[in-house]
PDB file of C-alpha atoms in Angstrom:
ATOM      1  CA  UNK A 279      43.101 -14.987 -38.911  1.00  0.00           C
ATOM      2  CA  UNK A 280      40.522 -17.819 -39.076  1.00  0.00           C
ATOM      3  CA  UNK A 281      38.380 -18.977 -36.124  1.00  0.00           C
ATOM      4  CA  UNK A 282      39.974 -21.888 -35.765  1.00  0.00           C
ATOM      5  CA  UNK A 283      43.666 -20.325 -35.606  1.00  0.00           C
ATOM      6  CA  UNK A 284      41.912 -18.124 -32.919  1.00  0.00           C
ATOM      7  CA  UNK A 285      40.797 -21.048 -30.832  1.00  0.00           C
ATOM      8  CA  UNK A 286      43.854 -22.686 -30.672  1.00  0.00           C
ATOM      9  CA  UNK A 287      45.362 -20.070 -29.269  1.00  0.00           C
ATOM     10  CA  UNK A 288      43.314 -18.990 -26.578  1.00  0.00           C
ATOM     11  CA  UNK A 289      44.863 -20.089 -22.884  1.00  0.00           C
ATOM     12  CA  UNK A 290      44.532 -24.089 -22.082  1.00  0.00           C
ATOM     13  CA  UNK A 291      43.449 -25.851 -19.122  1.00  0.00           C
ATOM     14  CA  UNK A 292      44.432 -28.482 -17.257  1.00  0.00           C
ATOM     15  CA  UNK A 293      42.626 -32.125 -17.069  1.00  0.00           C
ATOM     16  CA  UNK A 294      41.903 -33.828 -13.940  1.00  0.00           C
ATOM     17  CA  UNK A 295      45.705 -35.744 -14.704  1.00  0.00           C
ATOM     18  CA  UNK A 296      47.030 -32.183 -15.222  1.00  0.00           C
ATOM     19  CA  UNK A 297      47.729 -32.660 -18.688  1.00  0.00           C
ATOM     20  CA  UNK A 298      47.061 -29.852 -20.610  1.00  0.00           C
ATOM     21  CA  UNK A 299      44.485 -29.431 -23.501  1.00  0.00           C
ATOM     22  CA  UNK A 300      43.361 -26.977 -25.414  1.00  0.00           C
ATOM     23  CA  UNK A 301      40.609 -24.695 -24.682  1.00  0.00           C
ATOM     24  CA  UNK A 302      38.535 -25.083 -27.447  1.00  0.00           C
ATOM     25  CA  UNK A 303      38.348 -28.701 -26.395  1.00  0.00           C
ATOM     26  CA  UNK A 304      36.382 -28.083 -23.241  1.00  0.00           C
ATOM     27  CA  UNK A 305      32.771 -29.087 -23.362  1.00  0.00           C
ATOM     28  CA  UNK A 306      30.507 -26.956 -21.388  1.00  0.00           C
ATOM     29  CA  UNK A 307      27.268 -28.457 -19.786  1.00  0.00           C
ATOM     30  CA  UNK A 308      24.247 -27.912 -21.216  1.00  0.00           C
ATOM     31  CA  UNK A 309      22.731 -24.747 -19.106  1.00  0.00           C
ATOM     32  CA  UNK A 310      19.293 -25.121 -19.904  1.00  0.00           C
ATOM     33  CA  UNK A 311      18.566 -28.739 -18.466  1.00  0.00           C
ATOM     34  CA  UNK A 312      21.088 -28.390 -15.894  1.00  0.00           C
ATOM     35  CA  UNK A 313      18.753 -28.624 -12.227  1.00  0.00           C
ATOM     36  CA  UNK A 314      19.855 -25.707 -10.983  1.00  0.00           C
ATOM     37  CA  UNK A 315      19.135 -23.374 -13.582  1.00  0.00           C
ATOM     38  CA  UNK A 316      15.345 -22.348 -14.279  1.00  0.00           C
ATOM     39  CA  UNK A 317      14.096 -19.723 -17.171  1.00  0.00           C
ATOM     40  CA  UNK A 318      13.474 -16.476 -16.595  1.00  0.00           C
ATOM     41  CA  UNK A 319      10.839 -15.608 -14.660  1.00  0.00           C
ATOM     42  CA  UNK A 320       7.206 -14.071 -16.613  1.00  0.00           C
ATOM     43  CA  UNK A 321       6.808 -10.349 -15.256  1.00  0.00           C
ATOM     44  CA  UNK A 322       4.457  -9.624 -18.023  1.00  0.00           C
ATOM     45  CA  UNK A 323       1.534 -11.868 -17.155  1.00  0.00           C
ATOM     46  CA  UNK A 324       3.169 -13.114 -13.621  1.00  0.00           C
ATOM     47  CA  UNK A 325       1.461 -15.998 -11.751  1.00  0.00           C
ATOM     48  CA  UNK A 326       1.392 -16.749  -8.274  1.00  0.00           C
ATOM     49  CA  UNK A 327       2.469 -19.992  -7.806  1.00  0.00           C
ATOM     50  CA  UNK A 328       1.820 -20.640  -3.905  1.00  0.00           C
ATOM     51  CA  UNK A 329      -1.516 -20.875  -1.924  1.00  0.00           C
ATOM     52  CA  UNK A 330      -2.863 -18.006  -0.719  1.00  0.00           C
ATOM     53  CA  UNK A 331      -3.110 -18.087   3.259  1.00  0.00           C
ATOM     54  CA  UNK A 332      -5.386 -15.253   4.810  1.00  0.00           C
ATOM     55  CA  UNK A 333      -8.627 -15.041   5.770  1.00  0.00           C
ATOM     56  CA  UNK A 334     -11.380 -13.440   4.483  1.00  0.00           C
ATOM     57  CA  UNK A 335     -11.023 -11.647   8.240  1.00  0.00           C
ATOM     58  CA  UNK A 336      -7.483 -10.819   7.708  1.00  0.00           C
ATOM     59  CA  UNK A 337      -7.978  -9.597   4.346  1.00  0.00           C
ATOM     60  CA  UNK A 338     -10.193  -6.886   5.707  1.00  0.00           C
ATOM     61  CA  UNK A 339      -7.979  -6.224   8.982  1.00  0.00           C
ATOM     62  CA  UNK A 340      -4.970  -5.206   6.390  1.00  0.00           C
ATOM     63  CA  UNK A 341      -7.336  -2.879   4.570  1.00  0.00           C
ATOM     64  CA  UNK A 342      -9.440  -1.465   7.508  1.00  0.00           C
ATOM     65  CA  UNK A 343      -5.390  -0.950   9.007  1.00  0.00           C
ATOM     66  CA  UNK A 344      -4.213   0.667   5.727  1.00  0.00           C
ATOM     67  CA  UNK A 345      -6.824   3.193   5.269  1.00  0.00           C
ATOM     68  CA  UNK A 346      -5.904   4.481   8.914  1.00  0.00           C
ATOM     69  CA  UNK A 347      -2.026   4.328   8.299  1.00  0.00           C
ATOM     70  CA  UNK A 348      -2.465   6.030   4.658  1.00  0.00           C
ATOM     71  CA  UNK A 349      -5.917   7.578   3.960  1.00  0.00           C
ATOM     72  CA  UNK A 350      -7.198   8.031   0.947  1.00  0.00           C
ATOM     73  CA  UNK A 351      -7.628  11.601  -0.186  1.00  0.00           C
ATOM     74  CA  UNK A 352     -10.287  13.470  -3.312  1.00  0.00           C
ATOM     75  CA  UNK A 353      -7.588  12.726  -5.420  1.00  0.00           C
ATOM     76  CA  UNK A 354      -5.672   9.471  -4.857  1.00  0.00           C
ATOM     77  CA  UNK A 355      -8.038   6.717  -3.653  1.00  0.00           C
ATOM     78  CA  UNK A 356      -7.503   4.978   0.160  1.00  0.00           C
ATOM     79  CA  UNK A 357      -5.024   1.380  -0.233  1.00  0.00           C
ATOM     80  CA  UNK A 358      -8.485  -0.876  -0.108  1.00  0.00           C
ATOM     81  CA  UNK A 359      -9.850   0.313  -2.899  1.00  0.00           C
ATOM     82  CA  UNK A 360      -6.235  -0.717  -5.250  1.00  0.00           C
ATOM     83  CA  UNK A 361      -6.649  -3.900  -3.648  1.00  0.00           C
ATOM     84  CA  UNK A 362      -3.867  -4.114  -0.994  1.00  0.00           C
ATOM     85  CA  UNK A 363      -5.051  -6.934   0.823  1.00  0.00           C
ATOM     86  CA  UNK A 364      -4.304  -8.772  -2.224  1.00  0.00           C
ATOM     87  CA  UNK A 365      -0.652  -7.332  -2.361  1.00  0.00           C
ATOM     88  CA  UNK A 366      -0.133  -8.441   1.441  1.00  0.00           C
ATOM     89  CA  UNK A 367      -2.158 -11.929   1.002  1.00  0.00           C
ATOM     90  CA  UNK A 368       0.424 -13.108  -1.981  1.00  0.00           C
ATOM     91  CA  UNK A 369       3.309 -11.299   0.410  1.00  0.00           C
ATOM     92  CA  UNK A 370       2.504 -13.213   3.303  1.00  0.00           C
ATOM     93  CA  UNK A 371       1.667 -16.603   1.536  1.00  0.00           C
ATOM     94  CA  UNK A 372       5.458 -16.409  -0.142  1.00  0.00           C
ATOM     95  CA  UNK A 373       7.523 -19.918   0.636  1.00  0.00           C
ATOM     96  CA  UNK A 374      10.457 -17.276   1.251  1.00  0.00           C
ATOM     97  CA  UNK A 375      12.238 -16.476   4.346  1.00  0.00           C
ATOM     98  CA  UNK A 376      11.700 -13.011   4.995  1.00  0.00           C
ATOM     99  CA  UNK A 377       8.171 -13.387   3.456  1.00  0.00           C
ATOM    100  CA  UNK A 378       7.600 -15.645   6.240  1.00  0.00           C
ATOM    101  CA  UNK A 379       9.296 -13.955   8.827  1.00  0.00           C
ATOM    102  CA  UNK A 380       7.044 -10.906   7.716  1.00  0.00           C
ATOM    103  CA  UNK A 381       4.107 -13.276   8.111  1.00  0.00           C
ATOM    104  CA  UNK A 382       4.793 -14.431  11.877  1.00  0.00           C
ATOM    105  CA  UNK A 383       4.965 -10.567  12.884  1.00  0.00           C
ATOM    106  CA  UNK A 384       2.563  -9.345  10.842  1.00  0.00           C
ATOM    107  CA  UNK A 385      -0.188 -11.807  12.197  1.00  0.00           C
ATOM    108  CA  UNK A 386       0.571 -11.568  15.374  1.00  0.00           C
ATOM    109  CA  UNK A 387       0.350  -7.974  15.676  1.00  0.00           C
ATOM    110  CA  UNK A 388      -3.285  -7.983  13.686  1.00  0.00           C
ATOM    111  CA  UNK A 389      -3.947 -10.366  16.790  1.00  0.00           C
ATOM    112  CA  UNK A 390      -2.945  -7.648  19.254  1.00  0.00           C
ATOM    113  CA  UNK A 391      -4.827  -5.308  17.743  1.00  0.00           C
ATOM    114  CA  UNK A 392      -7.874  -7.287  17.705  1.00  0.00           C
ATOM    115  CA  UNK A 393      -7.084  -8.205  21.787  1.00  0.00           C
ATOM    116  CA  UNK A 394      -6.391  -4.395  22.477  1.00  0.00           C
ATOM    117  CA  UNK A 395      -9.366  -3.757  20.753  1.00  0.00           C
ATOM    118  CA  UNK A 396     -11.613  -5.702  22.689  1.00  0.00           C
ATOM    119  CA  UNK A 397     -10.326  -5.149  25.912  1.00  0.00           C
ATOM    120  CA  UNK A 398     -11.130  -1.251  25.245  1.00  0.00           C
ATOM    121  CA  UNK A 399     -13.729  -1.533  23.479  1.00  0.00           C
ATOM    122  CA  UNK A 400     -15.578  -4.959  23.896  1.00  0.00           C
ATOM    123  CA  UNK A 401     -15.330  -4.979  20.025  1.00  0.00           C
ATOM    124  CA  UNK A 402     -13.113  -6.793  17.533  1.00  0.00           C
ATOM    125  CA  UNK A 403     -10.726  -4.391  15.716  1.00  0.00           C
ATOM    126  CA  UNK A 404     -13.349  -4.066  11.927  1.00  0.00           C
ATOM    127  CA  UNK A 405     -16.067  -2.858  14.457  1.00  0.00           C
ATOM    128  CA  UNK A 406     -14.883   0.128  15.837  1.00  0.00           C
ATOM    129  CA  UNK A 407     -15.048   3.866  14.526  1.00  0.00           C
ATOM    130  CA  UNK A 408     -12.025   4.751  12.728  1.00  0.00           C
ATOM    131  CA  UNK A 409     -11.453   7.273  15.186  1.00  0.00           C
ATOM    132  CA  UNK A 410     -11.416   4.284  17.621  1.00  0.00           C
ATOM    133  CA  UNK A 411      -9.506   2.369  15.362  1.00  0.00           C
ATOM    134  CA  UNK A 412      -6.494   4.630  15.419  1.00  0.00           C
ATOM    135  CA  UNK A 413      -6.681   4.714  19.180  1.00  0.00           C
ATOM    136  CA  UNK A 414      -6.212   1.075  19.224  1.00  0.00           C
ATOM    137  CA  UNK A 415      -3.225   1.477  16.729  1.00  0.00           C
ATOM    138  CA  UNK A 416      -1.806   4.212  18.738  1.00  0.00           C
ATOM    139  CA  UNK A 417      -1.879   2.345  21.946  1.00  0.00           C
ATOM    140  CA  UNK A 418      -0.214  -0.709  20.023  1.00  0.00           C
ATOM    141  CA  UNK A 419       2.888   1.436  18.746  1.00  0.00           C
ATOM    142  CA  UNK A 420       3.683   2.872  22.325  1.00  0.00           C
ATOM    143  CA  UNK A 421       3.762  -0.521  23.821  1.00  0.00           C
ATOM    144  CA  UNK A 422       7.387  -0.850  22.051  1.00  0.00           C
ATOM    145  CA  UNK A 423       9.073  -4.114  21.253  1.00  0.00           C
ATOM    146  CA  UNK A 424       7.469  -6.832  18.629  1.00  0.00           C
ATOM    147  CA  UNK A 425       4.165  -4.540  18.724  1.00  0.00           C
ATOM    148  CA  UNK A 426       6.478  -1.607  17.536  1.00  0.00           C
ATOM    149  CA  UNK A 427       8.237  -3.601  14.857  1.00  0.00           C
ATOM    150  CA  UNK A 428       4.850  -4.944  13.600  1.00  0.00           C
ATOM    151  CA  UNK A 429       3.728  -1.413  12.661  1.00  0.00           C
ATOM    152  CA  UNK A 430       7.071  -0.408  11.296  1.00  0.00           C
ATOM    153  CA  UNK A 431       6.670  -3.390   8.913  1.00  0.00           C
ATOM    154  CA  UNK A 432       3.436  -3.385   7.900  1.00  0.00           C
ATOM    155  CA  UNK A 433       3.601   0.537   7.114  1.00  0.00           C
ATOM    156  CA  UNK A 434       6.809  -0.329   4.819  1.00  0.00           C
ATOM    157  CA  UNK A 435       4.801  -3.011   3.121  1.00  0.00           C
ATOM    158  CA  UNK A 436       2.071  -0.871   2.976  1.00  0.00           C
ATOM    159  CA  UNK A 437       3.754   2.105   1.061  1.00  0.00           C
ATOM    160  CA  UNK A 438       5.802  -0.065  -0.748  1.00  0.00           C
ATOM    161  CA  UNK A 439       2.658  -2.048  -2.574  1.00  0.00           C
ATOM    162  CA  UNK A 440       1.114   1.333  -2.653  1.00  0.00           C
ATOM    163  CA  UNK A 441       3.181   3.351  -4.210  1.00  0.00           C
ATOM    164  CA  UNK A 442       4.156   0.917  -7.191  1.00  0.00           C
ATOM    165  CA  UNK A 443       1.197   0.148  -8.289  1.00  0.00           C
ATOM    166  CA  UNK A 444      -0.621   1.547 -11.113  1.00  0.00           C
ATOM    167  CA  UNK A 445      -2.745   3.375  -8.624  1.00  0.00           C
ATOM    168  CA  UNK A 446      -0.083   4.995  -6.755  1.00  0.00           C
ATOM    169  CA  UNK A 447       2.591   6.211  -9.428  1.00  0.00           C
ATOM    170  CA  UNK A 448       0.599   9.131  -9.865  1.00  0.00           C
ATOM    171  CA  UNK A 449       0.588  10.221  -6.676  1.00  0.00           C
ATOM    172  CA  UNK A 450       4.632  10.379  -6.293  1.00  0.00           C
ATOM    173  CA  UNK A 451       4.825  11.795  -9.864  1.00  0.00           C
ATOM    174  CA  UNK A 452       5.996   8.690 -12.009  1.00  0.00           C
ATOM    175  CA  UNK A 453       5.429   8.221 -15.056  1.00  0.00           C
ATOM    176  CA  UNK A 454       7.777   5.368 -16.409  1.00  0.00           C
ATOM    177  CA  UNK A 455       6.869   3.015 -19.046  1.00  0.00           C
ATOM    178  CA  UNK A 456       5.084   6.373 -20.711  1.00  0.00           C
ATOM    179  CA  UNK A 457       5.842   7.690 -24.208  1.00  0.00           C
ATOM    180  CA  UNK A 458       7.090  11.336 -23.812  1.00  0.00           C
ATOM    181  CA  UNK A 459       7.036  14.323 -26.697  1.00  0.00           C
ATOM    182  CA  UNK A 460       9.394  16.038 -24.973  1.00  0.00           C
ATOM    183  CA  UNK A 461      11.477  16.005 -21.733  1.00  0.00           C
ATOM    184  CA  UNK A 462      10.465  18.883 -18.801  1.00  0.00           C
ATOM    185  CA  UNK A 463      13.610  21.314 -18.031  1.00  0.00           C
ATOM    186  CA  UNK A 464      14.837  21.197 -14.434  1.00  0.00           C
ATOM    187  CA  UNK A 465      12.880  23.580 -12.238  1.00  0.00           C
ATOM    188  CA  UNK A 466      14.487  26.629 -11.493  1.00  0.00           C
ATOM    189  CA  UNK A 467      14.875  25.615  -7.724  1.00  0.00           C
ATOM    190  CA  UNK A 468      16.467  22.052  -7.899  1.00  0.00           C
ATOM    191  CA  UNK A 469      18.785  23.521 -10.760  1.00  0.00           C
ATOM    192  CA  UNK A 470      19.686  26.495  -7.843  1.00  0.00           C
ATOM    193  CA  UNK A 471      21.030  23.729  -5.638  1.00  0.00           C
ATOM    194  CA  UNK A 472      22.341  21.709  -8.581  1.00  0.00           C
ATOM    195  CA  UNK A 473      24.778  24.408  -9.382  1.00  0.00           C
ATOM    196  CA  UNK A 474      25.900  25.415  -5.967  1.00  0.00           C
ATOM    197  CA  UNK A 475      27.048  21.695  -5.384  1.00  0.00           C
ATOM    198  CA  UNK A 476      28.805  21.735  -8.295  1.00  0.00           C
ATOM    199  CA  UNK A 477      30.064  25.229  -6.819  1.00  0.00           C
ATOM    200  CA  UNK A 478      31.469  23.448  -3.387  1.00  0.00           C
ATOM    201  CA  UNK A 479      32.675  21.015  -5.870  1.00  0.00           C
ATOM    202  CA  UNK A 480      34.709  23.230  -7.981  1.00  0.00           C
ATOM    203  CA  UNK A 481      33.122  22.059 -11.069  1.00  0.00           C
TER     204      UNK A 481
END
């Protein structure tokens, strides 16, 4: 059967006077110009297209707050030094809903912090002792509400940049995008509770 026998019998539509005309008739619009298409997006060499909104003071608030909420240890390196002020800054700055929604809590509770802070300690929150520091935090989280949801955000955010970035795969034991030799059996453990699922199961 040629390709044009083929066409013409694949299913017709209907004009806009309902007469009926072949399929193979219909002209679709060109996708690539159309305004409401775009290409797809560069997540090789991405580019931030939006201005970057925090302050050289709020850039160091998120990492001074990040080191308390997930410390660095002799093996895996505190979130300042993988640069997760600059994960947050591009977060916050995003034109996006919840990206801005995100910012409006996220800012205001830095602003508690540095209030609570001071009325403590007669210090801003990047002077005080970390020990002091987590104090302040502390006494934040208990107060409930928005100051609640502001730490329950920001520590999502926080392990979220964290632990997909090149300097935190390591630490939860991925190793995508690597070239293997050979593939690991199952440990003896996981493949104990493997089979007695497949037990309950009847499998």
């Amino acid at each position: 059967m040629s390709f044009e026998v083929a066409m013409d019998r694949l299913p017709e539509e209907a004009n806009a006077t309902g007469q009926r005309i072949p399929f193979k008739a219909l002209k679709t619009r060109d996708a690539i110009t159309a305004a409401e298409y775009s290409t797809d997006p560069n997540v090789i060499t991405p580019k931030v297209t939006w201005d970057l909104l925090l302050s050289r003071r709020q850039l160091n608030m998120v990492a001074a707050l990040s080191d308390i909420i997930l410390p660095g240890t002799s093996e895996f390196a505190a979130p300042s030094k993988m640069g997760i002020s600059n994960f947050f800054n591009e977060w916050l700055s995003a034109p996006y809903k919840t990206q801005q929604s995100d910012k409006d809590l996220i800012l205001q509770g830095m602003g508690l912090l540095d209030r609570e802070s001071r009325r403590r300690y007669w210090l801003g929150f990047l002077w005080l002792s970390s020990k002091r520091k987590a104090k302040v935090l502390d006494a934040v989280i208990a107060m409930g509400g928005d100051p609640r949801k502001f730490f329950t955000r920001f520590r999502y955010l926080l392990v979220g940049g964290y632990f997909t970035s090149d300097m935190g795969f390591p630490a939860i034991g991925y190793r995508g995008n690597v070239p293997l030799q050979s593939f690991a059996p199952v440990p003896a453990d996981i493949q104990r509770i493997i089979d007695d699922e497949l037990r309950q199961l009847g499998l």
